[in-house]
Amino acid sequence: MNPMKQNIKTIIITIVAILALILPVFTKLPYNYFVILRWFICILALYYVYLFYTIRKFGLLWLMAIIAILFNPIAKFYFRKETWLIIDLVVAAVFGFNLFYLNKIRK
């Protein structure tokens, strides 16, 4: 697989994740949205764990592992809605940082 195509796919998926994490701040969404969001963010965080493992960035690897555990859809963490909104915004910022960081080291 062409590494550039993989990079573009990762960028698009991460941008979708950022938007999906920010959306609940602005509108009321059904419970099923958050179930799907948990799966999506957990899987994406695990993918970033793999990416950071391959480039040996263990601090970022652990950060993404914590996010994957936090958004784990099977053994759920229960917080108040307001707390989840803050967590969502922080995780969106982390994913945004990942985009810029990986783009910087690939150049």
C-alpha positions in Angstrom: 0.0 0.0 0.0 1.2 3.4 -0.9 2.3 5.2 2.4 0.9 8.5 1.1 -2.6 7.0 0.5 -2.5 5.6 4.0 -1.5 9.0 5.4 -4.5 10.6 3.6 -6.9 8.0 4.9 -5.5 8.5 8.5 -5.9 12.2 8.1 -9.5 12.0 6.9 -10.5 9.5 9.6 -8.9 11.6 12.3 -10.7 14.7 11.1 -14.0 12.9 11.1 -13.2 11.7 14.7 -12.4 15.3 15.8 -15.7 16.6 14.3 -17.6 13.7 15.9 -16.1 14.5 19.3 -16.9 18.2 19.0 -20.5 17.8 17.7 -22.1 16.9 21.1 -21.0 20.3 22.4 -23.3 22.0 20.0 -26.3 19.7 19.8 -28.3 17.1 21.7 -27.7 13.7 20.2 -29.3 10.3 20.8 -27.6 7.6 23.0 -26.8 5.4 20.0 -24.5 8.2 18.7 -22.4 7.9 21.8 -22.3 4.1 21.5 -20.9 4.4 18.0 -18.6 7.2 19.0 -17.1 5.0 21.7 -16.3 2.2 19.2 -15.0 4.7 16.7 -12.7 6.5 19.1 -11.5 3.3 20.8 -10.5 1.7 17.5 -8.8 4.9 16.2 -6.9 5.3 19.5 -5.7 1.7 19.2 -4.6 2.4 15.6 -2.6 5.4 16.9 -1.1 3.1 19.6 0.2 0.9 16.8 1.5 3.9 14.8 3.3 5.3 17.8 4.7 1.9 18.6 6.2 1.6 15.1 7.9 5.0 15.5 8.9 4.3 19.1 7.1 7.3 20.7 6.1 5.6 23.9 4.7 8.7 25.7 2.2 9.2 22.9 1.6 5.5 22.8 0.5 5.5 26.5 -1.6 8.6 26.0 -3.5 6.9 23.2 -3.8 3.7 25.2 -5.4 5.6 28.0 -7.9 7.1 25.5 -8.6 3.7 24.1 -9.3 2.4 27.6 -11.5 5.4 28.5 -13.6 5.0 25.3 -13.7 1.2 25.6 -17.3 0.3 24.6 -17.3 -3.0 26.5 -16.0 -2.1 30.0 -17.5 1.4 30.1 -16.6 4.3 32.3 -19.6 6.3 33.5 -19.3 10.1 33.9 -21.7 12.9 33.9 -22.6 14.4 30.6 -20.6 17.6 31.3 -17.6 15.6 32.2 -17.8 13.6 28.9 -18.1 16.9 27.0 -14.8 18.0 28.5 -13.2 14.7 27.8 -14.4 14.7 24.2 -12.9 18.2 23.7 -9.5 17.2 25.2 -9.4 14.0 23.1 -10.3 16.0 20.0 -7.3 18.3 20.8 -5.1 15.2 21.2 -6.1 13.8 17.8 -5.5 17.2 16.3 -2.0 17.2 17.8 -1.5 13.7 16.4 -2.2 15.0 12.9 0.3 17.8 13.1 2.9 15.6 14.9 2.8 12.8 12.4 2.8 15.2 9.5 5.9 16.9 11.0 7.9 13.7 11.5 7.0 12.4 8.0 8.6 15.4 6.3 
